[in-house]
Amino acid sequence: MPSTLLSDRSGFTPMIARLVGMMTYTRETTLEAVQGWTPEELDLIPDGHANSAGMLLAHMAAVERIYQLISDGHPDPDSALEAHP
């Protein structure tokens, strides 16, 4: 995987380019880590843990969506989330 973490990106300020790089890196490495997992593996809750890998992935997606709505200035992000589960 080429290093995109700290590189400049056209159309972004240097600090936003680094944020985009970190987000891209997180997405790529997360997808790589769970690629090929079965639903049973995603739903497994290891002993001593409260969540499955699948629930943690769902949480990451929900946080990303609410962040997008808030960043875009949506007047009622909670309602937007409820309208599109």
Rosetta silent file (secondary structure, phi, psi, omega in degrees, C-alpha in Angstrom):
SEQUENCE: MPSTLLSDRSGFTPMIARLVGMMTYTRETTLEAVQGWTPEELDLIPDGHANSAGMLLAHMAAVERIYQLISDGHPDPDSALEAHP
SCORE:     score description
SCORE:     0.000 S_00000001
   1 L     0.000  122.445  179.845    0.000    0.000    0.000 S_00000001
   2 L   -67.109  148.892 -178.091    1.587    3.314   -1.025 S_00000001
   3 L   -75.199  111.338  176.540    2.016    5.840    1.751 S_00000001
   4 L  -109.439   -0.058 -171.763   -0.806    8.365    1.485 S_00000001
   5 L   -61.139  -47.688 -174.134   -0.702    9.332    5.114 S_00000001
   6 L  -117.443   22.133 -178.164    1.401   12.477    4.946 S_00000001
   7 L   -91.617  153.675  174.803    1.298   13.392    1.281 S_00000001
   8 L   -71.380  152.585  179.222   -0.136   16.554   -0.217 S_00000001
   9 L  -134.126  133.656  179.173   -3.403   16.218   -2.094 S_00000001
  10 L   -58.996  132.646  177.438   -4.705   18.435   -4.836 S_00000001
  11 L    89.557   -2.071 -179.555   -7.621   20.568   -3.671 S_00000001
  12 L  -123.765  148.075  171.250   -6.840   20.254    0.053 S_00000001
  13 L   -69.736  160.862 -178.358   -4.867   22.367    2.460 S_00000001
  14 H   -55.432  -41.216 -178.382   -1.859   20.511    3.926 S_00000001
  15 H   -70.086  -40.263  178.410   -3.587   19.766    7.250 S_00000001
  16 H   -68.809  -35.725  176.831   -6.814   18.542    5.622 S_00000001
  17 H   -60.237  -38.954  178.699   -4.731   16.446    3.197 S_00000001
  18 H   -69.461  -39.278  175.971   -3.148   14.718    6.183 S_00000001
  19 H   -61.214  -45.902  178.046   -6.558   14.128    7.780 S_00000001
  20 H   -61.315  -39.971  177.927   -7.817   12.615    4.515 S_00000001
  21 H   -62.182  -42.771  178.960   -4.658   10.494    4.388 S_00000001
  22 H   -65.843  -40.493  178.738   -5.225    9.199    7.917 S_00000001
  23 H   -66.665  -40.109  177.667   -8.866    8.413    7.174 S_00000001
  24 H   -63.676  -44.012  179.112   -7.919    6.632    3.953 S_00000001
  25 H   -60.881  -45.106  179.714   -5.260    4.616    5.765 S_00000001
  26 H   -61.228  -43.269  179.634   -7.731    3.624    8.494 S_00000001
  27 H   -62.947  -48.300 -177.356  -10.304    2.525    5.922 S_00000001
  28 H   -62.511  -45.160 -177.034   -7.792    0.498    3.892 S_00000001
  29 H   -72.080  -32.796  177.220   -6.245   -1.272    6.870 S_00000001
  30 H   -67.275  -47.414  178.417   -9.627   -2.004    8.468 S_00000001
  31 H   -61.415  -39.791  178.763  -11.002   -3.509    5.263 S_00000001
  32 H   -63.318  -38.293 -177.133   -7.814   -5.516    4.822 S_00000001
  33 H   -67.446  -31.801 -175.684   -8.064   -6.858    8.379 S_00000001
  34 H  -108.810    3.457 -179.557  -11.600   -8.220    7.956 S_00000001
  35 L   -58.348  129.992  178.216  -11.527   -9.196    4.291 S_00000001
  36 L    86.533   -2.953  178.914  -12.931  -12.684    3.850 S_00000001
  37 L   -68.577  144.394  176.719  -14.476  -12.912    7.313 S_00000001
  38 L   -84.555  161.681  174.719  -17.759  -14.803    7.500 S_00000001
  39 H   -56.002  -35.828  179.027  -20.871  -13.358    9.161 S_00000001
  40 H   -64.317  -40.566  178.500  -20.298  -15.796   12.014 S_00000001
  41 H   -67.874  -38.305  178.565  -16.771  -14.464   12.543 S_00000001
  42 H   -68.107  -30.592 -177.974  -18.013  -10.863   12.428 S_00000001
  43 H   -87.461  -10.928 -177.545  -20.751  -11.652   14.955 S_00000001
  44 L   -65.094  131.372  174.577  -18.508  -13.522   17.400 S_00000001
  45 L  -107.902  107.926 -178.993  -18.106  -11.827   20.775 S_00000001
  46 L   -62.696  150.089  177.830  -14.813  -13.006   22.320 S_00000001
  47 L   -53.529  134.504  177.638  -14.830  -13.918   26.013 S_00000001
  48 L    83.741    3.558  179.836  -14.361  -10.853   28.177 S_00000001
  49 L  -117.818  156.162 -176.030  -15.441   -8.436   25.429 S_00000001
  50 L   -99.210  -17.147 -174.732  -18.697   -6.537   25.010 S_00000001
  51 L  -134.375  154.461  173.422  -18.867   -6.218   21.228 S_00000001
  52 L   -87.030  165.506  175.742  -18.287   -8.214   18.090 S_00000001
  53 H   -60.954  -38.217  178.907  -16.039   -7.019   15.283 S_00000001
  54 H   -61.203  -40.795  178.508  -19.178   -6.483   13.203 S_00000001
  55 H   -68.005  -37.190  177.238  -20.680   -4.133   15.801 S_00000001
  56 H   -65.661  -38.112  176.333  -17.443   -2.163   16.003 S_00000001
  57 H   -66.068  -40.783  177.455  -17.463   -1.816   12.194 S_00000001
  58 H   -63.136  -38.935  177.498  -21.108   -0.679   12.306 S_00000001
  59 H   -63.149  -43.494  178.437  -20.172    1.887   14.958 S_00000001
  60 H   -59.260  -42.173  179.874  -17.356    3.215   12.769 S_00000001
  61 H   -65.884  -40.404 -179.926  -19.805    3.617    9.863 S_00000001
  62 H   -66.414  -41.602  178.011  -22.367    5.389   12.064 S_00000001
  63 H   -62.741  -42.303  178.596  -19.769    7.804   13.435 S_00000001
  64 H   -61.643  -43.526 -178.383  -18.619    8.578    9.886 S_00000001
  65 H   -65.726  -44.958 -179.864  -22.193    9.258    8.741 S_00000001
  66 H   -66.059  -36.341  176.684  -23.052   11.572   11.638 S_00000001
  67 H   -61.878  -42.505  177.963  -19.734   13.393   11.140 S_00000001
  68 H   -61.179  -46.703 -178.771  -20.616   13.933    7.454 S_00000001
  69 H   -62.963  -43.936  179.429  -24.052   15.300    8.315 S_00000001
  70 H   -66.255  -43.158 -179.393  -22.712   17.638   10.982 S_00000001
  71 H   -63.900  -33.165  179.107  -19.828   18.793    8.771 S_00000001
  72 L   -81.805   -0.129  177.285  -22.249   19.520    5.928 S_00000001
  73 L    75.127   27.490  178.778  -24.334   21.659    8.295 S_00000001
  74 L   -58.509  133.593 -175.985  -27.407   19.441    8.210 S_00000001
  75 L   -67.257  -26.059 -179.134  -30.098   21.135   10.342 S_00000001
  76 L  -147.072   76.871 -175.495  -31.146   17.911   12.106 S_00000001
  77 H   -60.788  -32.261  179.253  -28.572   15.111   11.696 S_00000001
  78 H   -62.487  -44.296  179.227  -30.356   12.807   14.168 S_00000001
  79 H   -64.951  -36.334  179.440  -33.536   12.851   12.090 S_00000001
  80 H   -64.922  -38.012  177.765  -31.525   12.244    8.922 S_00000001
  81 H   -67.489  -40.599  179.784  -29.991    9.146   10.495 S_00000001
  82 H   -67.250  -31.680 -177.725  -33.387    7.848   11.595 S_00000001
  83 H   -73.322  -26.640 -178.269  -34.840    8.393    8.106 S_00000001
  84 L  -130.530   78.467 -177.580  -32.095    6.261    6.466 S_00000001
  85 L   -65.544    0.000    0.000  -31.083    3.408    8.776 S_00000001
